[in-house]
Short mmCIF file of C-alpha atoms in Angstrom, two decimals:
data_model
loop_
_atom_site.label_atom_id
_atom_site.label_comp_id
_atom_site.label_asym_id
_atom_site.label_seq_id
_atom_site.Cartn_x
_atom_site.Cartn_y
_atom_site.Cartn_z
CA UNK X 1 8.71 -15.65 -69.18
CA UNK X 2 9.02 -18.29 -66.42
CA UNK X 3 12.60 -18.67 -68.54
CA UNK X 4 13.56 -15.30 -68.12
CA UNK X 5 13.45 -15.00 -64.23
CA UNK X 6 15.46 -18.40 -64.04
CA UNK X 7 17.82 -17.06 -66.64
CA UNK X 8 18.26 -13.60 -64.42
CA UNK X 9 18.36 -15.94 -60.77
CA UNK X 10 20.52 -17.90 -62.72
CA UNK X 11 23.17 -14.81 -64.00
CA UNK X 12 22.77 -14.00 -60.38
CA UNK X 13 24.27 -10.24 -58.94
CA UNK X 14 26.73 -8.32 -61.41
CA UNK X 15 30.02 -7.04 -59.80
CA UNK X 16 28.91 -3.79 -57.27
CA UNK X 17 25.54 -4.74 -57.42
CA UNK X 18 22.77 -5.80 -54.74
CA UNK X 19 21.56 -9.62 -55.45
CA UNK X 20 18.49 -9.81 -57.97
CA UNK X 21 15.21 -10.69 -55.69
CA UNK X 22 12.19 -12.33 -56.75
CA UNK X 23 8.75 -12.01 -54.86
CA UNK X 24 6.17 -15.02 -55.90
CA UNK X 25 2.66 -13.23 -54.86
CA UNK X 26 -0.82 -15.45 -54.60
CA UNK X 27 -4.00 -15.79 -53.23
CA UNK X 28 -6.66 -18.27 -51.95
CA UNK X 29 -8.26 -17.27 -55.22
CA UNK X 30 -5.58 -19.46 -57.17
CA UNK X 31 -3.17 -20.76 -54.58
CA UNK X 32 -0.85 -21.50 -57.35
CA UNK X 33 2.47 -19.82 -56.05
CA UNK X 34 4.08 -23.11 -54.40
CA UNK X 35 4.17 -24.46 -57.81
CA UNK X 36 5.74 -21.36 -59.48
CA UNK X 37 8.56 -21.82 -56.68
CA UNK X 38 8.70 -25.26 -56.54
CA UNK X 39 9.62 -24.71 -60.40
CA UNK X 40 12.08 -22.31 -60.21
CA UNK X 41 13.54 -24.49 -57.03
CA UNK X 42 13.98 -27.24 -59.30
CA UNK X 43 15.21 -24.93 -62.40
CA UNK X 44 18.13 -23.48 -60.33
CA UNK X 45 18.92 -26.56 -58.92
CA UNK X 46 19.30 -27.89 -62.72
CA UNK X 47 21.82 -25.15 -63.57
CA UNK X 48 23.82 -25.38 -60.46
CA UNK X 49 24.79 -29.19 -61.55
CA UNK X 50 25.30 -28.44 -64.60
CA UNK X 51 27.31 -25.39 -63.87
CA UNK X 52 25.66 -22.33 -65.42
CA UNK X 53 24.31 -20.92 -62.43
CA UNK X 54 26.72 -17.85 -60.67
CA UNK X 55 25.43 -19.51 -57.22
CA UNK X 56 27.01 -23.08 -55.97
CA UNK X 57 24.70 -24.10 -53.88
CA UNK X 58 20.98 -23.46 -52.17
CA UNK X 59 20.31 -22.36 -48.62
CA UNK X 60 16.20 -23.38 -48.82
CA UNK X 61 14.28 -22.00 -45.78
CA UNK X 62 11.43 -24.46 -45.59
CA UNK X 63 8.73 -22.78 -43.46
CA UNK X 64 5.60 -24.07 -44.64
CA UNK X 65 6.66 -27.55 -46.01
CA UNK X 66 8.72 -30.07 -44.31
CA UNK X 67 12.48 -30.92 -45.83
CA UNK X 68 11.20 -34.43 -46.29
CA UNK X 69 8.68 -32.33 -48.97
CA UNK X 70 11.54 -30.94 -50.38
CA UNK X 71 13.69 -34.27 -50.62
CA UNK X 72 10.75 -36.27 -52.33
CA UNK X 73 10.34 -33.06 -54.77
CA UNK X 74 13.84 -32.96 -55.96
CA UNK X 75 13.83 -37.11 -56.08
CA UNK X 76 10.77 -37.19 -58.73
CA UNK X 77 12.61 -34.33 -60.58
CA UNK X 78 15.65 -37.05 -60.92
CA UNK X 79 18.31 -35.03 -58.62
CA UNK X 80 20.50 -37.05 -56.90
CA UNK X 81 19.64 -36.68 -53.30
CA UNK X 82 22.33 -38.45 -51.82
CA UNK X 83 24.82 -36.04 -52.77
CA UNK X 84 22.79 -33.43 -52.37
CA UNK X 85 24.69 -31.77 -48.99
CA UNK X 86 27.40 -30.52 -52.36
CA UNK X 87 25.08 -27.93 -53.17
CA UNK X 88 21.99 -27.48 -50.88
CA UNK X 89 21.51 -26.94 -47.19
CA UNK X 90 17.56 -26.94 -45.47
CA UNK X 91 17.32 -24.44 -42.62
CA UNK X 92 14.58 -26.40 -41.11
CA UNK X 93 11.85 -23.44 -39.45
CA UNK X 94 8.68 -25.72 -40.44
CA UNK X 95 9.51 -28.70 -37.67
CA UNK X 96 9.67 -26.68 -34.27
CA UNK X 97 9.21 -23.04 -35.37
CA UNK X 98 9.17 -21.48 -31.29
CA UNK X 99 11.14 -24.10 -29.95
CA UNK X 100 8.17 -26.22 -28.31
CA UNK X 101 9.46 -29.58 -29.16
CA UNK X 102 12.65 -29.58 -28.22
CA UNK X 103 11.49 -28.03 -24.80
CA UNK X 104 9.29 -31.15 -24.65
CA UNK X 105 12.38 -33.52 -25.42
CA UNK X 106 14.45 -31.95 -22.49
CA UNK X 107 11.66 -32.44 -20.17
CA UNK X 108 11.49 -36.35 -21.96
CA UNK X 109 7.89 -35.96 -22.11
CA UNK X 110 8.24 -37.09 -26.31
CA UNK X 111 11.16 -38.40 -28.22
CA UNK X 112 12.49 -37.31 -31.16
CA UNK X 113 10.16 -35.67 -32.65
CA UNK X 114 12.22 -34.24 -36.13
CA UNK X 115 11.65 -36.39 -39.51
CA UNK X 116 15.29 -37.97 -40.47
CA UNK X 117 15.85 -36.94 -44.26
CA UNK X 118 18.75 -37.81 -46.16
CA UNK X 119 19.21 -33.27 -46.79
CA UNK X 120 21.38 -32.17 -44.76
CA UNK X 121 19.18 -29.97 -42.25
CA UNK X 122 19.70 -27.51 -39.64
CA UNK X 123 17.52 -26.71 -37.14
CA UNK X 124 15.78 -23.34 -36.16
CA UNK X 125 14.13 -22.92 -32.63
CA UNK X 126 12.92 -20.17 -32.54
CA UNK X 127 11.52 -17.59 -35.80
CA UNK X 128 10.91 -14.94 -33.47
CA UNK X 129 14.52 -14.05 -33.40
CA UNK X 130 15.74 -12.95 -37.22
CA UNK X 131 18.94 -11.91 -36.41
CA UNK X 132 19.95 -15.90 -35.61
CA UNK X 133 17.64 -16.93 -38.66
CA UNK X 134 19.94 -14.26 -40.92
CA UNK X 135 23.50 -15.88 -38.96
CA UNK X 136 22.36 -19.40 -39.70
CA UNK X 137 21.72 -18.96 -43.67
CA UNK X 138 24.93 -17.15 -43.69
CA UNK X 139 26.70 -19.96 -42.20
CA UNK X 140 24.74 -22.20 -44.56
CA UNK X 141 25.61 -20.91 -47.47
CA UNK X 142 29.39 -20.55 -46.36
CA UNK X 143 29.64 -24.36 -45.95
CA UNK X 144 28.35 -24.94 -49.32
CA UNK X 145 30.96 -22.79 -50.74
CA UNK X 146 33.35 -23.98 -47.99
CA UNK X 147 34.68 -20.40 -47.18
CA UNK X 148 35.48 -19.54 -50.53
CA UNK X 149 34.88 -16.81 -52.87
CA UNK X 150 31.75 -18.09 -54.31
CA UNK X 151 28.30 -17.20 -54.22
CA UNK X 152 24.76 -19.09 -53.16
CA UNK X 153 21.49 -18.88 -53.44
CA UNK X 154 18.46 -17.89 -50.88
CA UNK X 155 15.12 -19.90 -51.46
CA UNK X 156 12.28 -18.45 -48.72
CA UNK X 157 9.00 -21.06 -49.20
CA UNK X 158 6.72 -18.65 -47.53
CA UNK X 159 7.66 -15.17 -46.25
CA UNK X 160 3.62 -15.04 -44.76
CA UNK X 161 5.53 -17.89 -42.26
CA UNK X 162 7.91 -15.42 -40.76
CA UNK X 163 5.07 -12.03 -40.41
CA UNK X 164 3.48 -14.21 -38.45
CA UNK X 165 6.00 -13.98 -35.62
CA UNK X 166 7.73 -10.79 -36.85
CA UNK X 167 7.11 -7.17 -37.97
CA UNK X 168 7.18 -6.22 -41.59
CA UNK X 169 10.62 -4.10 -40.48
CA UNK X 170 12.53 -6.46 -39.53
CA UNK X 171 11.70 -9.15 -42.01
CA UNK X 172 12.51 -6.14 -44.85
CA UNK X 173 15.89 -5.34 -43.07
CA UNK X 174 16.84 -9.26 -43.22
CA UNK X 175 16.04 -9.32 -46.74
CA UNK X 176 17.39 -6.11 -47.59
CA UNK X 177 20.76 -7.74 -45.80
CA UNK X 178 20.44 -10.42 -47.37
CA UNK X 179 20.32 -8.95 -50.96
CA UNK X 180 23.98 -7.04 -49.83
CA UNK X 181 25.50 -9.94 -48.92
CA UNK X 182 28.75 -10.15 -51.12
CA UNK X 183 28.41 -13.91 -51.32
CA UNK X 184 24.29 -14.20 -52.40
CA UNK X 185 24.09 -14.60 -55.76
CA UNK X 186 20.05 -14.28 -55.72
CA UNK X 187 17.29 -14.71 -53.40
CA UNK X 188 13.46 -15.42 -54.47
CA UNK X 189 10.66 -16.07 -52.18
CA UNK X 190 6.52 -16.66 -52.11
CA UNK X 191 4.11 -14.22 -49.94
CA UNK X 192 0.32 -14.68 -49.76
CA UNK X 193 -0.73 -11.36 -50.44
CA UNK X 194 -4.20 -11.84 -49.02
CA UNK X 195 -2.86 -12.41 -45.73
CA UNK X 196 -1.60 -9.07 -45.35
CA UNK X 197 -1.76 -5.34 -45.73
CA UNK X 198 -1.18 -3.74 -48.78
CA UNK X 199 2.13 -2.34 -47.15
CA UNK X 200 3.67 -5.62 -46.80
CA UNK X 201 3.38 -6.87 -50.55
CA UNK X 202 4.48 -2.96 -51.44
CA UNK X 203 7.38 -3.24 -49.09
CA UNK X 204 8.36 -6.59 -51.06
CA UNK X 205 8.01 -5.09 -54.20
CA UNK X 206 9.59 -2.21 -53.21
CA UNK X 207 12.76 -4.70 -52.18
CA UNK X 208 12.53 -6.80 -55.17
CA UNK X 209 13.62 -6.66 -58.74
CA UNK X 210 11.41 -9.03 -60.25
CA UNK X 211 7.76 -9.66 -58.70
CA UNK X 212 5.49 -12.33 -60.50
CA UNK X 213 1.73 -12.34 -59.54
CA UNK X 214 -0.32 -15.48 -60.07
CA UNK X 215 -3.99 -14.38 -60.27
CA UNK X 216 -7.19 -16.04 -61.23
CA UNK X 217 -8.19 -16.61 -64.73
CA UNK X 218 -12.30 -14.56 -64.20
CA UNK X 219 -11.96 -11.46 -61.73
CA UNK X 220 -14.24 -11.45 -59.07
CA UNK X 221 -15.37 -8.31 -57.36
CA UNK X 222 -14.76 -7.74 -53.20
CA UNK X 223 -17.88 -9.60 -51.77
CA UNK X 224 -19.12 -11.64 -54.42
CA UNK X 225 -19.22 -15.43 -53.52
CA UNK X 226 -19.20 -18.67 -55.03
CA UNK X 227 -22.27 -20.35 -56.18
CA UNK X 228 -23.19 -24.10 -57.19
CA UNK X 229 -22.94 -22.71 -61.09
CA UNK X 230 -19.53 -21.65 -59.66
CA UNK X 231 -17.93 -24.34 -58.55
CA UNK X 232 -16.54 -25.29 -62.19
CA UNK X 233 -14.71 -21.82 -62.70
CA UNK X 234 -13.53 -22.72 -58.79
CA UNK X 235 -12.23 -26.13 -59.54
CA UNK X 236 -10.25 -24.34 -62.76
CA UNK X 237 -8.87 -22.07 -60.39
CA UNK X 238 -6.51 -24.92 -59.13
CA UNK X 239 -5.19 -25.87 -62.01
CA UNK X 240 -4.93 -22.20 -64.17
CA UNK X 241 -4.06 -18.92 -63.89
CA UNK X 242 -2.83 -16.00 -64.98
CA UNK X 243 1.14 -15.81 -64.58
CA UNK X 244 2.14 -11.49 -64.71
CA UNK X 245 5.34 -10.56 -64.14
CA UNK X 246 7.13 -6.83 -63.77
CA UNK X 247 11.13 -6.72 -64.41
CA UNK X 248 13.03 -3.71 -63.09
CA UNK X 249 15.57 -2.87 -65.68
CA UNK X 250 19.06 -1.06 -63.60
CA UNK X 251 18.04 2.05 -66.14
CA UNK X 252 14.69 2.24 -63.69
CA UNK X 253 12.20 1.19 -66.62
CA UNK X 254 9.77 -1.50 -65.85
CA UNK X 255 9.32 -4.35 -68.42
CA UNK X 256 6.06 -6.18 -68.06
CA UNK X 257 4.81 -9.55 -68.97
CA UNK X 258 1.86 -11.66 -69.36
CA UNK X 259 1.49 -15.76 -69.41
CA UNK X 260 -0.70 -18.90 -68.58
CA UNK X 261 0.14 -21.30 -66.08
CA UNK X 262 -1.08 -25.04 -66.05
CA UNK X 263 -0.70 -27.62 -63.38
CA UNK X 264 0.52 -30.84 -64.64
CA UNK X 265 0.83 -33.24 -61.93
CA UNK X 266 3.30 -32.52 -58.90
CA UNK X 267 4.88 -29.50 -62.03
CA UNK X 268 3.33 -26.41 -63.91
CA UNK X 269 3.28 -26.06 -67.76
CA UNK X 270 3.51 -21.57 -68.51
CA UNK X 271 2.16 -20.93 -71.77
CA UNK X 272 1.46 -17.71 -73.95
CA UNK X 273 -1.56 -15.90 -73.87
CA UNK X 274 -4.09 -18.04 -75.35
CA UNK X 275 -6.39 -15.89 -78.69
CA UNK X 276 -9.08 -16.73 -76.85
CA UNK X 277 -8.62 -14.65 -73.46
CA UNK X 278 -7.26 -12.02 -76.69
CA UNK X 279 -10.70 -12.39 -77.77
CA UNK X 280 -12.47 -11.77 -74.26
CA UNK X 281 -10.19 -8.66 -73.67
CA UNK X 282 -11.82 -7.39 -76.82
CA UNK X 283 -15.34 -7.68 -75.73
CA UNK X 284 -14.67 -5.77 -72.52
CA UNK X 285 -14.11 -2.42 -74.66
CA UNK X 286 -17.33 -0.50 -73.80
CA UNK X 287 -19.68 0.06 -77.32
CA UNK X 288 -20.80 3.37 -78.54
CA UNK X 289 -23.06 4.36 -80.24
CA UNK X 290 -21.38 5.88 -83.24
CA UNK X 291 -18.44 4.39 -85.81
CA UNK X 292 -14.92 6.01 -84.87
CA UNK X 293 -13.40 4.63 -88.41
CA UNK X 294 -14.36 5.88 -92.05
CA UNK X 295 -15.90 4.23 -95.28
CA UNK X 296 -14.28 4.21 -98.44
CA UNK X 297 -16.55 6.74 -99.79
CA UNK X 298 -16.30 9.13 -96.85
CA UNK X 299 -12.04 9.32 -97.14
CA UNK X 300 -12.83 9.79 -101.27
CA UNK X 301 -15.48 12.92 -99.86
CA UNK X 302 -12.80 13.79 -97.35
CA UNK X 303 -10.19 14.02 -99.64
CA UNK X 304 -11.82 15.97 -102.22
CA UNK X 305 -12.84 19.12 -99.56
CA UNK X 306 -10.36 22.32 -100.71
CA UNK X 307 -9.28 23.81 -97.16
CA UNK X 308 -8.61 27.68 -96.81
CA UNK X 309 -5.17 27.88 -97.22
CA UNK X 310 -5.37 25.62 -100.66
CA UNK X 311 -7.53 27.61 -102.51
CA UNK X 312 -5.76 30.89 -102.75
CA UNK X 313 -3.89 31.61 -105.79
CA UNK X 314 -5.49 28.99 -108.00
CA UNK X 315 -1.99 26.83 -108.10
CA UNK X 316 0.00 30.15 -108.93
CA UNK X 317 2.50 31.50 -105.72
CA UNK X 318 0.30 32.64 -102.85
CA UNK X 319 1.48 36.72 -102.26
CA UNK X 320 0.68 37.62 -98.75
CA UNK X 321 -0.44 41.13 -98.51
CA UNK X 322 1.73 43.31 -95.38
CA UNK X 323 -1.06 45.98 -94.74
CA UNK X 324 1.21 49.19 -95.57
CA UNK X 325 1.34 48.66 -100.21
CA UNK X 326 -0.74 47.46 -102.56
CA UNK X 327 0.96 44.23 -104.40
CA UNK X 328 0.73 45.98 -107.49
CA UNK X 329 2.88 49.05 -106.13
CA UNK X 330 5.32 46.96 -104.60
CA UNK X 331 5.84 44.92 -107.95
CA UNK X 332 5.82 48.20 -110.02
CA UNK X 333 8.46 49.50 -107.17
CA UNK X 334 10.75 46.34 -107.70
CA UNK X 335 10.88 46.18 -111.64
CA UNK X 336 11.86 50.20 -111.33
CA UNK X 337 14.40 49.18 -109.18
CA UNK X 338 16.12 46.74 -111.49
CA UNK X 339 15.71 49.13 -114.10
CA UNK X 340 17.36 51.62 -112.67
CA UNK X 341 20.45 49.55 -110.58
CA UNK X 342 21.48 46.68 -112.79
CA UNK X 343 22.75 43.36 -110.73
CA UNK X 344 26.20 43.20 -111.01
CA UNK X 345 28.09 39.42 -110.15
CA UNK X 346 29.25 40.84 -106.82
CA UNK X 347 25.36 41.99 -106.29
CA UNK X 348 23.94 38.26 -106.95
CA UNK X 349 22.34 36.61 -104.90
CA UNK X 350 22.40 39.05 -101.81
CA UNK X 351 19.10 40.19 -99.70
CA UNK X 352 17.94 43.26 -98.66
CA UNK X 353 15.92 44.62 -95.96
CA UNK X 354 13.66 47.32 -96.60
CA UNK X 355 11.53 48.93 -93.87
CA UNK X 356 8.51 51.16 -94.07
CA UNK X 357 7.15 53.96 -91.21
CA UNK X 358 3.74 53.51 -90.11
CA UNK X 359 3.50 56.94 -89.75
CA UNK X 360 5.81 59.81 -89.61
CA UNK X 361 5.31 60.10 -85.35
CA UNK X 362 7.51 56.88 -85.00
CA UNK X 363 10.46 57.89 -83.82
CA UNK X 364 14.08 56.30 -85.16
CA UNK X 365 15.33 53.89 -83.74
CA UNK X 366 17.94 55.85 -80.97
CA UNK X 367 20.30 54.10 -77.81
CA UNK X 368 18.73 56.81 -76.01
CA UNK X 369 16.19 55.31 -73.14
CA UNK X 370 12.55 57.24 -73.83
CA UNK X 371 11.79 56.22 -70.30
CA UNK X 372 14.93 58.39 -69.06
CA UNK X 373 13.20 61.58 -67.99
CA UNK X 374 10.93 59.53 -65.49
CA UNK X 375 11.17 59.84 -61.83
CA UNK X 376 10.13 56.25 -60.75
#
């Protein structure tokens, strides 16, 4: 599955089309979704070298990690990070998100207060203004594909970052621009649902054409909190969930599907369904009280029972009586017939209507409206 959304980042936005969007959703329940994106960070990033990706390059909007995170990430993973201003560019809103700090410098009450990391990084002052955040990842992305007719990618770290400063409107009209860009080949981004109203993670979903929820392994109900006998299941939490993730087809269906996530190390391992959560799912069904499938002996018994319509006739052809004759006149009628017309070639296989009065008051059948004389 986790395949399958890097394939479709990767394919990017077909010709006349909007950009594909992904929306990474988690909770504090299994704060798992910063490896999902890390992942696909790294994923992209792979087929971008190597040439398969529609995009050229990465405009990353770190938010809730530093780009020195970002730089050590992509090190481990064995990128190159030296040449690493070819195909990625940091808009850095994590350092000095309203602009504090470099108020501070002017006044020279601190020095230089920015990490130096060897990504190339630009510099945002102040989140509260989108419409400069949405001009400097366009201008981003246009150096990586240095004015040209190619495309880039849009990687968003946190999304919860930017509702903290801004309303849900504007942050969906920045995306929604985004995604209409002519020169985005895909965006994806990670939201902490709990964070928020259930508008805001609608409004997302609404936007996006793949969502992929990470969500705890055991359910718990609104309320219900975490004993000593807990603390096992909690500790599992970090390291496992469940991985769900709904594809919007252009033909408006919805595919949906189900995996296992594992943390391994600084990476996550997705995995099918393991039998026994298949197994758990089973238990769930509610019991009854009686058995909803049959014996061998009660389909044998079931089989063997002669319904109305079967035992008519007694295997001869079933004659269905019209209410007006007797069978026996109406066979005695037809063999008098034949007697008396012989069938002729031409006469073969022709049919013939006969009707019968109900009574002699039933008028003919006349063009002329019985209603006519009425004065309605």
């Amino acid at each position: 599955m986790a395949e399958t959304i890097c394939r479709a980042l990767r394919d990017g936005a077909f010709e006349g089309e909007h950009a594909p969007a992904l929306t990474i959703k988690d909770t504090i329940d299994t704060p798992l979704g910063s490896f999902v994106f890390n992942h696909i960070l790294t994923q992209l990033t792979s087929n971008i070298l190597a040439g398969k990706s529609q995009a050229r390059g990465v405009v990353l909007v770190a938010l809730s990690r530093p780009p020195s995170f970002y730089a050590e990430l992509l090190k481990n993973k064995g990128f190159d990070v030296s040449s690493s201003s070819k195909w990625l560019r940091v808009l850095d809103c994590y350092s000095d998100p309203l602009g504090w700090k470099s108020k501070l410098m002017e006044r020279g009450t601190v020095r230089n207060p920015y990490e130096e990391t060897l990504l190339k990084t630009s510099l945002c002052k102040n989140l509260k203004e989108l419409d400069k955040v949405l001009s400097s990842i366009i201008e981003l992305g246009k150096e990586i594909v240095e004015e040209g007719k190619g495309r880039f990618a849009v990687a968003i770290d946190s999304v919860s970052e930017i509702l903290r400063h801004s309303s849900l409107p504007s942050v969906a009209r920045i995306l929604s621009h985004l995604r209409s860009h002519d020169q985005v080949s895909c965006i994806f981004c990670l939201l902490h649902v709990d964070l928020h109203e259930a508008k805001v993670a609608a409004t997302l979903e609404y936007l996006s054409t793949m969502h992929a929820d990470v969500e705890p392994i055991v359910q718990r109900t609104n309320g219900q909190r975490n004993t000593s006998e807990d603390l096992p299941m909690v500790e599992q939490s970090f390291k496992r969930g469940k991985f769900h993730v709904r594809f919007k087809r252009r033909n408006g269906r919805v595919r949906v599907m189900r995996e296992e996530l594992y943390v391994e190390g600084s990476g996550i391992k997705i995995t099918e369904v393991s039998s026994e959560d298949g197994i758990t799912a089973q238990s769930l069904v509610p019991k009854v009280q009686f058995n909803l499938d049959l014996s061998e002996k009660e389909r044998l018994d079931r089989a063997k029972v002669v319904l109305p319509f079967e035992h008519q006739g007694t295997g001869k052809p079933i004659q269905i009586y019209d209410g007006r004759k007797s069978l026996n006149e109406s066979e005695n009628e037809e063999k008098q017939a034949s007697v008396e017309k012989p069938q002729t070639t031409e006469d073969s296989g022709r049919g013939e209507i006969i009707y019968f009065r109900d009574s002699d008051d039933e008028m003919p059948d006349s063009d002329e409206d019985p209603d006519d004389d009425l004065d309605i």
